[in-house]
CSV table of C-alpha atoms in Angstrom, one decimal:
chain,number,residue,atom,x,y,z
A,455,MET,CA,-0.4,-2.6,5.1
A,456,ARG,CA,1.0,-2.5,1.6
A,457,ASN,CA,-1.4,-2.0,-1.3
A,458,ASN,CA,0.1,-4.4,-3.9
A,459,HIS,CA,-3.1,-4.4,-5.9
A,460,LEU,CA,-2.6,-0.7,-6.8
A,461,SER,CA,0.5,-1.5,-8.9
A,462,LEU,CA,-1.4,-4.2,-10.8
A,463,ARG,CA,-3.9,-1.7,-12.2
A,464,SER,CA,-1.4,0.5,-14.1
A,465,GLY,CA,1.5,0.1,-16.5
A,466,ASN,CA,2.8,3.5,-15.4
A,467,PRO,CA,6.3,3.1,-13.9
A,468,ALA,CA,5.6,5.9,-11.4
A,469,LEU,CA,2.9,3.6,-9.9
A,470,SER,CA,4.9,0.4,-9.4
A,471,ALA,CA,4.8,-1.6,-6.2
A,472,LYS,CA,8.2,-0.2,-5.3
A,473,THR,CA,6.7,3.4,-5.3
A,474,PHE,CA,4.4,2.5,-2.4
A,475,ALA,CA,6.9,0.5,-0.4
A,476,GLY,CA,8.1,3.2,2.1
A,477,SER,CA,10.1,5.3,-0.3
A,478,TYR,CA,8.6,8.4,1.1
A,479,GLY,CA,9.8,8.0,4.7
A,480,THR,CA,9.1,5.9,7.7
A,481,PHE,CA,5.7,4.8,9.0
A,482,ASP,CA,5.8,7.6,11.5
A,483,GLU,CA,5.7,10.2,8.7
A,484,VAL,CA,2.1,9.7,7.6
A,485,MET,CA,0.5,11.5,4.7
A,486,THR,CA,-2.5,13.5,5.8
A,487,ILE,CA,-5.2,15.3,3.8
A,488,ASP,CA,-4.2,18.6,5.3
A,489,GLY,CA,-0.6,18.1,4.3
A,490,THR,CA,-1.5,17.1,0.8
A,491,VAL,CA,-3.9,20.0,0.3
A,492,ASN,CA,-1.4,22.5,1.7
A,493,ARG,CA,1.4,21.2,-0.5
A,494,THR,CA,-0.9,21.2,-3.5
A,495,LEU,CA,-1.9,24.8,-2.8
A,496,ILE,CA,1.8,25.9,-2.5
A,497,SER,CA,2.6,24.2,-5.8
A,498,LEU,CA,-0.3,25.9,-7.5
A,499,PHE,CA,0.7,29.3,-6.1
A,500,ILE,CA,4.3,28.8,-7.4
A,501,LEU,CA,2.9,27.7,-10.8
A,502,LEU,CA,0.5,30.7,-11.1
A,503,THR,CA,3.2,33.2,-10.0
A,504,ALA,CA,5.7,31.9,-12.5
A,505,GLY,CA,3.1,31.8,-15.3
A,506,PHE,CA,1.9,35.4,-14.4
A,507,ILE,CA,5.4,36.8,-14.6
A,508,THR,CA,6.2,35.1,-17.9
A,509,PHE,CA,2.8,36.2,-19.3
A,510,VAL,CA,2.9,39.8,-18.2
A,511,PHE,CA,6.6,40.5,-19.1
A,512,GLU,CA,6.3,38.5,-22.4
A,513,ILE,CA,9.4,36.4,-21.7
A,514,LEU,CA,9.0,33.6,-24.2
A,515,ALA,CA,12.5,32.2,-23.6
A,516,PHE,CA,11.2,31.2,-20.1
A,517,ALA,CA,8.6,29.1,-21.8
A,518,ILE,CA,11.2,27.0,-23.8
A,519,ILE,CA,13.5,26.8,-20.8
A,520,GLY,CA,10.6,25.9,-18.5
A,521,MET,CA,9.5,23.0,-20.8
A,522,LEU,CA,12.9,21.5,-21.0
A,523,ILE,CA,13.9,21.8,-17.3
A,524,GLY,CA,10.3,20.7,-16.3
A,525,LEU,CA,10.7,17.6,-18.4
A,526,ALA,CA,14.1,16.8,-16.8
A,527,LEU,CA,12.6,17.3,-13.3
A,528,LEU,CA,9.6,15.1,-14.1
A,529,ILE,CA,11.9,12.2,-15.2
A,530,ALA,CA,14.2,12.7,-12.2
A,531,THR,CA,11.2,12.6,-9.8
A,532,MET,CA,9.8,9.4,-11.5
A,533,PHE,CA,13.1,7.6,-11.0
A,534,LYS,CA,13.9,9.1,-7.6
A,535,PRO,CA,10.6,9.7,-5.7
A,536,GLN,CA,12.5,10.6,-2.5
A,537,TRP,CA,13.6,13.8,-4.3
A,538,ALA,CA,10.0,14.9,-4.7
A,539,PRO,CA,10.0,17.4,-1.8
A,540,ARG,CA,12.7,19.4,-3.6
A,541,THR,CA,11.8,18.7,-7.3
A,542,VAL,CA,8.0,19.4,-7.1
A,543,PRO,CA,8.3,23.1,-6.3
A,544,LEU,CA,11.0,23.5,-9.0
A,545,TYR,CA,8.7,21.6,-11.4
A,546,ALA,CA,5.8,23.9,-10.6
A,547,LEU,CA,8.1,27.0,-11.2
A,548,PHE,CA,9.4,25.8,-14.6
A,549,GLN,CA,6.0,24.5,-15.8
A,550,GLY,CA,4.4,27.7,-14.7
A,551,ALA,CA,6.9,29.6,-16.9
A,552,ALA,CA,6.2,27.3,-19.8
A,553,LEU,CA,2.4,27.7,-19.3
A,554,GLY,CA,2.8,31.5,-19.1
A,555,GLY,CA,4.6,31.6,-22.4
A,556,ILE,CA,2.1,29.3,-24.1
A,557,SER,CA,-0.8,31.4,-22.6
A,558,PHE,CA,0.8,34.6,-24.0
A,559,MET,CA,0.9,33.1,-27.5
A,560,PHE,CA,-2.7,31.9,-27.4
A,561,ASN,CA,-3.9,35.2,-25.9
A,562,GLN,CA,-2.3,37.0,-28.9
A,563,MET,CA,-4.3,34.8,-31.3
A,564,TYR,CA,-7.6,34.7,-29.3
A,565,ASP,CA,-7.9,37.7,-27.0
A,566,GLY,CA,-9.5,36.8,-23.6
A,567,ILE,CA,-9.4,33.1,-23.9
A,568,VAL,CA,-6.6,32.7,-21.4
A,569,THR,CA,-8.3,34.6,-18.7
A,570,GLN,CA,-11.4,32.5,-19.1
A,571,ALA,CA,-9.5,29.2,-19.0
A,572,ILE,CA,-7.4,30.2,-15.9
A,573,VAL,CA,-10.4,31.4,-13.9
A,574,LEU,CA,-12.4,28.3,-14.7
A,575,THR,CA,-9.6,25.9,-14.1
A,576,VAL,CA,-8.4,27.4,-10.9
A,577,GLY,CA,-11.9,27.8,-9.6
A,578,ILE,CA,-12.7,24.2,-10.2
A,579,PHE,CA,-9.4,23.1,-8.7
A,580,PHE,CA,-10.0,25.2,-5.5
A,581,SER,CA,-13.6,23.9,-5.2
A,582,LEU,CA,-12.5,20.3,-5.4
A,583,LEU,CA,-9.6,20.8,-2.9
A,584,ALA,CA,-12.1,22.4,-0.5
A,585,ALA,CA,-14.6,19.6,-1.0
A,586,TYR,CA,-11.8,17.0,-0.5
A,587,LYS,CA,-10.4,18.7,2.6
A,588,SER,CA,-13.9,19.3,4.2
A,589,GLY,CA,-14.8,15.6,3.8
A,590,LEU,CA,-17.5,16.0,1.2
A,591,ILE,CA,-15.5,13.7,-1.1
A,592,ARG,CA,-14.8,10.4,0.7
A,593,VAL,CA,-11.8,8.4,-0.1
A,594,THR,CA,-12.9,4.9,-0.8
A,595,GLU,CA,-10.9,2.0,-2.3
A,596,ASN,CA,-12.5,2.5,-5.7
A,597,PHE,CA,-11.7,6.2,-5.5
A,598,LYS,CA,-8.0,5.4,-4.9
A,599,LEU,CA,-8.0,2.9,-7.8
A,600,GLY,CA,-9.5,5.5,-10.1
């Protein structure tokens, strides 16, 4: 069953009707909650690792490079969604480097703000993933449209 109504709710080109028309594989390759949560966790781990390395070793050039390459990967993934299994980990890597550099600069201006922001953001993210995976958050039609 195709969800044509999803594409009518957004002007975003990444959410067009073509996006949901089997571009991610055959009907045998279904998307599961476990698979989604696992891939999200892997992407978060890659992002945090790259950000940590850039932050600790103060490599600000990685931030600029990460922003530019991350933008290119974002655009490539929007136009070729079938590339997502390869581009998403790379995107997480380069955006992590960019965030690490930005975090370093803000930490120089406001000591301790980065640690607070990361702990709160990652804590909420893990809590919501756990609630989603355990079934506390139910996926309804309105939830999908949101």
